[in-house]
Amino acid sequence: ASKIIFCIIGKMGSGKDSVLRKLKPDIPEISTIVPVTTREKRPGEKDGIEYIFVDDNEFDKMVMDKKFMEHRKYNVMQNGKKAITQYGYPYPNDKVSIVICPYLVYKAISSNILNEIKNVKIFPIYIKTASEDEALYRAINREARKPVPNFREVARRFVSDLSDFPSESEAKMEFGDSIFINYDLNKTVDEILHYIDEKLENIETFRSYGKQYNTVSSTSNTKYNPKSSTYNRGGMNNSS
C-alpha cells in the first residue's frame, strides 16, 4: 500500500468529533481529510475545519472533476423544512490520513478502494456508546446547547442510524478489534492511538509514522508500547 486511511465510524452521539479533536495533537504526521458539504454552516463551525462549505454548483463541479472517493445526497430537516444536502469525501493527499465518515460511506470507500483506488489500505475505527439510549441522550443534550436546536434532524439521524448500521453481532464480526466503546474520552483516545500505532507498525513502509506515538500522550499518563501483549479496550482485555 502507498497510502493508508483510518476511517472513524460511529452512530450519532458516539463522540466521533470529540475523539478526533483529542487525537489530532498526538498524530501530527497524519493528515485529516475534511469532507465537503453543501449544508448551511452551523454556529461555531469554521470553514475548512469540520467541513469545507460550498454551494451546489461548486459541489457538482467537484463531482464531475472526480475529486471525491465517495459522495452522497441526504434528505435532511433544515429550518423546519425538508432539504437535500450533499457530502463529499476527497481523495487523500498524504501517505497517512484520517477521516470521519458515515458507515455506508465507509463501505462505499472500501469497495472503491478494492475496485478503483489502487495501493490504498483502509482501517476502520468504530466508536460505540454503551447503549442506544446513551447515544440518543448525548445527541439531544448536545443539540439543546445550540442557539437554534434542530431536534427533528436529531430524530431523523437516530432512526437512519438504526437502519444503516450493522447489528451488534454483525458489527463484532465485521470490525473485531476495531471497535472502541467510548465510556471515557481520554481512555478511548489512548486505545485508538495504540490501535493506530499497531497498524502502522505492521506495515514496514509506514513504521516511521507509528514510532512517534511511543511517547506519553497529551491526554493521559499512559506510556504507549505497541509490543505489549494486551491492553484495555472498552472495559475488556484484548490480545494485540
PDB file of C-alpha atoms in Angstrom:
ATOM      1  CA  ALA A   1       0.000   0.000   0.000  1.00  0.00           C
ATOM      2  CA  SER A   2       1.249   3.501  -0.830  1.00  0.00           C
ATOM      3  CA  LYS A   3      -1.401   5.250   1.296  1.00  0.00           C
ATOM      4  CA  ILE A   4      -3.387   4.469   4.450  1.00  0.00           C
ATOM      5  CA  ILE A   5      -6.740   5.889   5.549  1.00  0.00           C
ATOM      6  CA  PHE A   6      -8.135   5.493   9.067  1.00  0.00           C
ATOM      7  CA  CYS A   7     -11.945   5.864   8.936  1.00  0.00           C
ATOM      8  CA  ILE A   8     -13.699   6.915  12.150  1.00  0.00           C
ATOM      9  CA  ILE A   9     -17.230   5.483  12.117  1.00  0.00           C
ATOM     10  CA  GLY A  10     -19.988   5.703  14.683  1.00  0.00           C
ATOM     11  CA  LYS A  11     -23.626   6.457  15.234  1.00  0.00           C
ATOM     12  CA  MET A  12     -24.857   9.909  16.186  1.00  0.00           C
ATOM     13  CA  GLY A  13     -23.858  10.699  19.765  1.00  0.00           C
ATOM     14  CA  SER A  14     -20.962   8.224  19.877  1.00  0.00           C
ATOM     15  CA  GLY A  15     -18.392  11.016  20.237  1.00  0.00           C
ATOM     16  CA  LYS A  16     -16.631  10.850  16.849  1.00  0.00           C
ATOM     17  CA  ASP A  17     -15.860  14.576  16.632  1.00  0.00           C
ATOM     18  CA  SER A  18     -14.614  14.734  20.216  1.00  0.00           C
ATOM     19  CA  VAL A  19     -12.384  11.716  19.630  1.00  0.00           C
ATOM     20  CA  LEU A  20     -10.807  13.234  16.517  1.00  0.00           C
ATOM     21  CA  ARG A  21     -10.221  16.573  18.261  1.00  0.00           C
ATOM     22  CA  LYS A  22      -8.433  14.746  21.095  1.00  0.00           C
ATOM     23  CA  LEU A  23      -6.481  12.535  18.692  1.00  0.00           C
ATOM     24  CA  LYS A  24      -5.091  15.259  16.444  1.00  0.00           C
ATOM     25  CA  PRO A  25      -2.417  16.688  18.807  1.00  0.00           C
ATOM     26  CA  ASP A  26      -0.971  13.160  19.145  1.00  0.00           C
ATOM     27  CA  ILE A  27      -0.928  12.356  15.422  1.00  0.00           C
ATOM     28  CA  PRO A  28       0.722  15.412  13.817  1.00  0.00           C
ATOM     29  CA  GLU A  29       2.051  13.373  10.889  1.00  0.00           C
ATOM     30  CA  ILE A  30      -1.419  12.071   9.985  1.00  0.00           C
ATOM     31  CA  SER A  31      -3.474  14.488   7.905  1.00  0.00           C
ATOM     32  CA  THR A  32      -7.216  14.945   8.308  1.00  0.00           C
ATOM     33  CA  ILE A  33      -9.453  14.528   5.271  1.00  0.00           C
ATOM     34  CA  VAL A  34     -12.040  17.315   5.560  1.00  0.00           C
ATOM     35  CA  PRO A  35     -15.415  16.448   3.978  1.00  0.00           C
ATOM     36  CA  VAL A  36     -17.085  18.865   1.579  1.00  0.00           C
ATOM     37  CA  THR A  37     -20.756  19.757   2.108  1.00  0.00           C
ATOM     38  CA  THR A  38     -23.500  21.962   0.705  1.00  0.00           C
ATOM     39  CA  ARG A  39     -25.329  22.267   4.024  1.00  0.00           C
ATOM     40  CA  GLU A  40     -25.501  25.521   5.955  1.00  0.00           C
ATOM     41  CA  LYS A  41     -22.683  26.283   8.352  1.00  0.00           C
ATOM     42  CA  ARG A  42     -23.739  25.811  11.975  1.00  0.00           C
ATOM     43  CA  PRO A  43     -22.850  28.246  14.774  1.00  0.00           C
ATOM     44  CA  GLY A  44     -19.255  27.724  15.887  1.00  0.00           C
ATOM     45  CA  GLU A  45     -18.177  25.836  12.758  1.00  0.00           C
ATOM     46  CA  LYS A  46     -15.226  27.112  10.742  1.00  0.00           C
ATOM     47  CA  ASP A  47     -14.814  26.556   7.026  1.00  0.00           C
ATOM     48  CA  GLY A  48     -12.052  24.036   6.367  1.00  0.00           C
ATOM     49  CA  ILE A  49     -12.048  22.648   9.917  1.00  0.00           C
ATOM     50  CA  GLU A  50     -15.147  20.467  10.380  1.00  0.00           C
ATOM     51  CA  TYR A  51     -16.211  20.774   6.729  1.00  0.00           C
ATOM     52  CA  ILE A  52     -15.449  22.661   3.544  1.00  0.00           C
ATOM     53  CA  PHE A  53     -18.668  24.526   2.739  1.00  0.00           C
ATOM     54  CA  VAL A  54     -19.602  25.003  -0.930  1.00  0.00           C
ATOM     55  CA  ASP A  55     -22.750  25.650  -2.939  1.00  0.00           C
ATOM     56  CA  ASP A  56     -24.450  23.039  -5.128  1.00  0.00           C
ATOM     57  CA  ASN A  57     -22.829  24.280  -8.337  1.00  0.00           C
ATOM     58  CA  GLU A  58     -19.315  24.037  -6.933  1.00  0.00           C
ATOM     59  CA  PHE A  59     -20.070  20.631  -5.428  1.00  0.00           C
ATOM     60  CA  ASP A  60     -21.411  19.300  -8.726  1.00  0.00           C
ATOM     61  CA  LYS A  61     -18.266  20.543 -10.489  1.00  0.00           C
ATOM     62  CA  MET A  62     -16.113  18.679  -7.965  1.00  0.00           C
ATOM     63  CA  VAL A  63     -18.112  15.522  -8.681  1.00  0.00           C
ATOM     64  CA  MET A  64     -17.590  15.956 -12.429  1.00  0.00           C
ATOM     65  CA  ASP A  65     -13.872  16.540 -11.843  1.00  0.00           C
ATOM     66  CA  LYS A  66     -13.748  13.282  -9.816  1.00  0.00           C
ATOM     67  CA  LYS A  67     -12.464  14.952  -6.667  1.00  0.00           C
ATOM     68  CA  PHE A  68     -14.257  12.560  -4.306  1.00  0.00           C
ATOM     69  CA  MET A  69     -13.664   8.983  -3.201  1.00  0.00           C
ATOM     70  CA  GLU A  70     -17.398   8.946  -2.431  1.00  0.00           C
ATOM     71  CA  HIS A  71     -20.231  11.453  -2.372  1.00  0.00           C
ATOM     72  CA  ARG A  72     -23.803  11.241  -1.099  1.00  0.00           C
ATOM     73  CA  LYS A  73     -27.095  13.134  -1.004  1.00  0.00           C
ATOM     74  CA  TYR A  74     -29.234  13.196   2.136  1.00  0.00           C
ATOM     75  CA  ASN A  75     -32.772  14.333   2.829  1.00  0.00           C
ATOM     76  CA  VAL A  76     -32.493  16.445   5.984  1.00  0.00           C
ATOM     77  CA  MET A  77     -34.581  18.766   8.144  1.00  0.00           C
ATOM     78  CA  GLN A  78     -33.285  22.335   7.802  1.00  0.00           C
ATOM     79  CA  ASN A  79     -35.036  25.356   9.318  1.00  0.00           C
ATOM     80  CA  GLY A  80     -38.111  23.204   9.883  1.00  0.00           C
ATOM     81  CA  LYS A  81     -38.277  22.143   6.235  1.00  0.00           C
ATOM     82  CA  LYS A  82     -37.086  19.170   4.226  1.00  0.00           C
ATOM     83  CA  ALA A  83     -33.928  19.855   2.247  1.00  0.00           C
ATOM     84  CA  ILE A  84     -31.296  17.958   0.254  1.00  0.00           C
ATOM     85  CA  THR A  85     -27.706  18.193   1.456  1.00  0.00           C
ATOM     86  CA  GLN A  86     -24.671  16.794  -0.331  1.00  0.00           C
ATOM     87  CA  TYR A  87     -21.480  15.465   1.259  1.00  0.00           C
ATOM     88  CA  GLY A  88     -18.250  14.531  -0.497  1.00  0.00           C
ATOM     89  CA  TYR A  89     -15.098  12.822   0.769  1.00  0.00           C
ATOM     90  CA  PRO A  90     -11.958  13.973  -1.105  1.00  0.00           C
ATOM     91  CA  TYR A  91      -9.114  11.683  -2.085  1.00  0.00           C
ATOM     92  CA  PRO A  92      -6.199  11.746   0.386  1.00  0.00           C
ATOM     93  CA  ASN A  93      -3.191  13.889  -0.499  1.00  0.00           C
ATOM     94  CA  ASP A  94      -0.834  12.417   2.094  1.00  0.00           C
ATOM     95  CA  LYS A  95       0.514   8.954   2.855  1.00  0.00           C
ATOM     96  CA  VAL A  96      -1.486   8.541   6.068  1.00  0.00           C
ATOM     97  CA  SER A  97      -4.863  10.212   6.607  1.00  0.00           C
ATOM     98  CA  ILE A  98      -7.821  10.061   8.982  1.00  0.00           C
ATOM     99  CA  VAL A  99     -11.452  10.926   8.291  1.00  0.00           C
ATOM    100  CA  ILE A 100     -14.852  10.810   9.988  1.00  0.00           C
ATOM    101  CA  CYS A 101     -17.493   9.306   7.727  1.00  0.00           C
ATOM    102  CA  PRO A 102     -20.880   7.548   7.908  1.00  0.00           C
ATOM    103  CA  TYR A 103     -20.911   3.765   7.912  1.00  0.00           C
ATOM    104  CA  LEU A 104     -22.347   3.491   4.389  1.00  0.00           C
ATOM    105  CA  VAL A 105     -19.719   5.904   3.085  1.00  0.00           C
ATOM    106  CA  TYR A 106     -17.005   3.784   4.727  1.00  0.00           C
ATOM    107  CA  LYS A 107     -18.428   0.696   2.997  1.00  0.00           C
ATOM    108  CA  ALA A 108     -18.514   2.503  -0.345  1.00  0.00           C
ATOM    109  CA  ILE A 109     -14.957   3.807   0.047  1.00  0.00           C
ATOM    110  CA  SER A 110     -13.773   0.311   0.970  1.00  0.00           C
ATOM    111  CA  SER A 111     -15.446  -1.053  -2.147  1.00  0.00           C
ATOM    112  CA  ASN A 112     -13.990   1.708  -4.327  1.00  0.00           C
ATOM    113  CA  ILE A 113     -10.523   1.004  -2.937  1.00  0.00           C
ATOM    114  CA  LEU A 114     -10.856  -2.627  -3.971  1.00  0.00           C
ATOM    115  CA  ASN A 115     -12.142  -1.785  -7.432  1.00  0.00           C
ATOM    116  CA  GLU A 116     -10.905   1.684  -8.391  1.00  0.00           C
ATOM    117  CA  ILE A 117      -8.439   3.239  -5.939  1.00  0.00           C
ATOM    118  CA  LYS A 118      -5.188   1.319  -6.112  1.00  0.00           C
ATOM    119  CA  ASN A 119      -2.480   0.976  -3.453  1.00  0.00           C
ATOM    120  CA  VAL A 120      -4.633   2.362  -0.605  1.00  0.00           C
ATOM    121  CA  LYS A 121      -5.337   0.455   2.613  1.00  0.00           C
ATOM    122  CA  ILE A 122      -8.236   1.416   4.855  1.00  0.00           C
ATOM    123  CA  PHE A 123      -8.559   0.734   8.595  1.00  0.00           C
ATOM    124  CA  PRO A 124     -11.874   1.320  10.415  1.00  0.00           C
ATOM    125  CA  ILE A 125     -12.162   2.871  13.881  1.00  0.00           C
ATOM    126  CA  TYR A 126     -15.694   2.010  15.021  1.00  0.00           C
ATOM    127  CA  ILE A 127     -16.745   4.096  18.040  1.00  0.00           C
ATOM    128  CA  LYS A 128     -19.751   2.973  20.086  1.00  0.00           C
ATOM    129  CA  THR A 129     -21.584   4.016  23.218  1.00  0.00           C
ATOM    130  CA  ALA A 130     -22.673   1.557  25.885  1.00  0.00           C
ATOM    131  CA  SER A 131     -26.273   1.683  24.576  1.00  0.00           C
ATOM    132  CA  GLU A 132     -28.560   3.316  22.020  1.00  0.00           C
ATOM    133  CA  ASP A 133     -30.213   5.243  24.859  1.00  0.00           C
ATOM    134  CA  GLU A 134     -26.891   6.783  25.869  1.00  0.00           C
ATOM    135  CA  ALA A 135     -26.163   7.840  22.273  1.00  0.00           C
ATOM    136  CA  LEU A 136     -29.574   9.485  21.955  1.00  0.00           C
ATOM    137  CA  TYR A 137     -29.190  11.187  25.344  1.00  0.00           C
ATOM    138  CA  ARG A 138     -25.817  12.632  24.307  1.00  0.00           C
ATOM    139  CA  ALA A 139     -27.151  13.812  20.948  1.00  0.00           C
ATOM    140  CA  ILE A 140     -30.195  15.522  22.472  1.00  0.00           C
ATOM    141  CA  ASN A 141     -28.082  17.249  25.145  1.00  0.00           C
ATOM    142  CA  ARG A 142     -25.622  18.440  22.519  1.00  0.00           C
ATOM    143  CA  GLU A 143     -28.408  19.752  20.311  1.00  0.00           C
ATOM    144  CA  ALA A 144     -30.095  21.516  23.248  1.00  0.00           C
ATOM    145  CA  ARG A 145     -26.947  23.618  23.783  1.00  0.00           C
ATOM    146  CA  LYS A 146     -27.113  25.076  20.283  1.00  0.00           C
ATOM    147  CA  PRO A 147     -28.620  28.549  19.751  1.00  0.00           C
ATOM    148  CA  VAL A 148     -31.266  27.058  17.439  1.00  0.00           C
ATOM    149  CA  PRO A 149     -31.744  23.344  18.227  1.00  0.00           C
ATOM    150  CA  ASN A 150     -32.938  21.077  15.434  1.00  0.00           C
ATOM    151  CA  PHE A 151     -34.445  18.100  17.246  1.00  0.00           C
ATOM    152  CA  ARG A 152     -36.227  16.867  14.121  1.00  0.00           C
ATOM    153  CA  GLU A 153     -32.859  16.339  12.466  1.00  0.00           C
ATOM    154  CA  VAL A 154     -31.629  14.516  15.581  1.00  0.00           C
ATOM    155  CA  ALA A 155     -34.637  12.189  15.358  1.00  0.00           C
ATOM    156  CA  ARG A 156     -34.095  11.637  11.627  1.00  0.00           C
ATOM    157  CA  ARG A 157     -30.429  10.764  12.110  1.00  0.00           C
ATOM    158  CA  PHE A 158     -31.158   8.445  15.034  1.00  0.00           C
ATOM    159  CA  VAL A 159     -33.692   6.443  13.016  1.00  0.00           C
ATOM    160  CA  SER A 160     -31.396   6.451   9.977  1.00  0.00           C
ATOM    161  CA  ASP A 161     -28.504   5.076  12.048  1.00  0.00           C
ATOM    162  CA  LEU A 162     -30.664   2.236  13.330  1.00  0.00           C
ATOM    163  CA  SER A 163     -31.278   1.062   9.772  1.00  0.00           C
ATOM    164  CA  ASP A 164     -27.855   1.892   8.272  1.00  0.00           C
ATOM    165  CA  PHE A 165     -25.512   0.347  10.838  1.00  0.00           C
ATOM    166  CA  PRO A 166     -24.940  -3.378  11.306  1.00  0.00           C
ATOM    167  CA  SER A 167     -26.437  -5.229  14.270  1.00  0.00           C
ATOM    168  CA  GLU A 168     -24.338  -5.850  17.386  1.00  0.00           C
ATOM    169  CA  SER A 169     -23.333  -9.351  16.277  1.00  0.00           C
ATOM    170  CA  GLU A 170     -22.669  -8.252  12.683  1.00  0.00           C
ATOM    171  CA  ALA A 171     -20.507  -5.357  13.903  1.00  0.00           C
ATOM    172  CA  LYS A 172     -18.388  -7.695  16.039  1.00  0.00           C
ATOM    173  CA  MET A 173     -17.801  -9.940  13.033  1.00  0.00           C
ATOM    174  CA  GLU A 174     -17.044  -7.044  10.678  1.00  0.00           C
ATOM    175  CA  PHE A 175     -14.887  -4.843  12.903  1.00  0.00           C
ATOM    176  CA  GLY A 176     -13.372  -7.132  15.554  1.00  0.00           C
ATOM    177  CA  ASP A 177     -10.595  -5.283  17.367  1.00  0.00           C
ATOM    178  CA  SER A 178     -11.528  -2.049  15.574  1.00  0.00           C
ATOM    179  CA  ILE A 179     -14.458  -1.447  17.978  1.00  0.00           C
ATOM    180  CA  PHE A 180     -13.981   1.094  20.766  1.00  0.00           C
ATOM    181  CA  ILE A 181     -16.601   1.608  23.499  1.00  0.00           C
ATOM    182  CA  ASN A 182     -16.489   5.312  24.355  1.00  0.00           C
ATOM    183  CA  TYR A 183     -17.059   5.191  28.128  1.00  0.00           C
ATOM    184  CA  ASP A 184     -14.331   7.741  28.841  1.00  0.00           C
ATOM    185  CA  LEU A 185     -12.957  10.053  26.147  1.00  0.00           C
ATOM    186  CA  ASN A 186      -9.323  10.059  27.299  1.00  0.00           C
ATOM    187  CA  LYS A 187      -9.198   6.269  27.632  1.00  0.00           C
ATOM    188  CA  THR A 188     -10.873   5.833  24.250  1.00  0.00           C
ATOM    189  CA  VAL A 189      -8.300   8.120  22.608  1.00  0.00           C
ATOM    190  CA  ASP A 190      -5.445   6.203  24.250  1.00  0.00           C
ATOM    191  CA  GLU A 191      -6.843   2.903  22.964  1.00  0.00           C
ATOM    192  CA  ILE A 192      -7.219   4.289  19.446  1.00  0.00           C
ATOM    193  CA  LEU A 193      -3.647   5.594  19.498  1.00  0.00           C
ATOM    194  CA  HIS A 194      -2.496   2.067  20.407  1.00  0.00           C
ATOM    195  CA  TYR A 195      -4.542   0.703  17.510  1.00  0.00           C
ATOM    196  CA  ILE A 196      -3.158   3.233  15.011  1.00  0.00           C
ATOM    197  CA  ASP A 197       0.374   2.547  16.163  1.00  0.00           C
ATOM    198  CA  GLU A 198      -0.061  -1.219  15.792  1.00  0.00           C
ATOM    199  CA  LYS A 199      -1.489  -0.944  12.292  1.00  0.00           C
ATOM    200  CA  LEU A 200       1.372   1.295  11.154  1.00  0.00           C
ATOM    201  CA  GLU A 201       3.991  -0.911  12.842  1.00  0.00           C
ATOM    202  CA  ASN A 202       2.707  -3.922  10.892  1.00  0.00           C
ATOM    203  CA  ILE A 203       3.389  -2.265   7.522  1.00  0.00           C
ATOM    204  CA  GLU A 204       7.121  -1.779   7.046  1.00  0.00           C
ATOM    205  CA  THR A 205       6.929   1.312   4.831  1.00  0.00           C
ATOM    206  CA  PHE A 206       4.814   3.116   7.451  1.00  0.00           C
ATOM    207  CA  ARG A 207       6.716   2.242  10.630  1.00  0.00           C
ATOM    208  CA  SER A 208       8.258   5.706  10.882  1.00  0.00           C
ATOM    209  CA  TYR A 209       4.744   7.135  11.276  1.00  0.00           C
ATOM    210  CA  GLY A 210       3.949   4.830  14.189  1.00  0.00           C
ATOM    211  CA  LYS A 211       7.149   5.291  16.171  1.00  0.00           C
ATOM    212  CA  GLN A 212       6.270   8.857  17.117  1.00  0.00           C
ATOM    213  CA  TYR A 213       3.369   7.593  19.246  1.00  0.00           C
ATOM    214  CA  ASN A 214       5.604   5.569  21.604  1.00  0.00           C
ATOM    215  CA  THR A 215       5.629   8.561  23.948  1.00  0.00           C
ATOM    216  CA  VAL A 216       3.488   9.900  26.738  1.00  0.00           C
ATOM    217  CA  SER A 217       0.111  11.009  25.397  1.00  0.00           C
ATOM    218  CA  SER A 218      -1.095  14.569  25.894  1.00  0.00           C
ATOM    219  CA  THR A 219      -4.436  13.129  27.033  1.00  0.00           C
ATOM    220  CA  SER A 220      -3.168  10.852  29.793  1.00  0.00           C
ATOM    221  CA  ASN A 221      -0.098   9.482  31.540  1.00  0.00           C
ATOM    222  CA  THR A 222      -0.263   6.205  29.620  1.00  0.00           C
ATOM    223  CA  LYS A 223       3.042   5.073  28.108  1.00  0.00           C
ATOM    224  CA  TYR A 224       2.394   3.517  24.705  1.00  0.00           C
ATOM    225  CA  ASN A 225       4.026   0.216  23.901  1.00  0.00           C
ATOM    226  CA  PRO A 226       2.948  -1.340  20.599  1.00  0.00           C
ATOM    227  CA  LYS A 227       4.665  -4.575  21.541  1.00  0.00           C
ATOM    228  CA  SER A 228       2.633  -5.094  24.746  1.00  0.00           C
ATOM    229  CA  SER A 229       0.550  -8.276  24.604  1.00  0.00           C
ATOM    230  CA  THR A 230      -2.708  -6.845  25.948  1.00  0.00           C
ATOM    231  CA  TYR A 231      -4.337  -3.561  26.789  1.00  0.00           C
ATOM    232  CA  ASN A 232      -7.774  -2.498  27.897  1.00  0.00           C
ATOM    233  CA  ARG A 233     -10.306  -1.670  25.189  1.00  0.00           C
ATOM    234  CA  GLY A 234     -13.836  -0.746  26.180  1.00  0.00           C
ATOM    235  CA  GLY A 235     -13.509  -2.465  29.532  1.00  0.00           C
ATOM    236  CA  MET A 236     -12.308  -5.778  28.046  1.00  0.00           C
ATOM    237  CA  ASN A 237      -8.811  -7.206  27.706  1.00  0.00           C
ATOM    238  CA  ASN A 238      -7.903  -7.927  24.094  1.00  0.00           C
ATOM    239  CA  SER A 239      -4.858  -9.505  22.564  1.00  0.00           C
ATOM    240  CA  SER A 240      -2.943  -7.117  20.352  1.00  0.00           C
TER     241      SER A 240
END
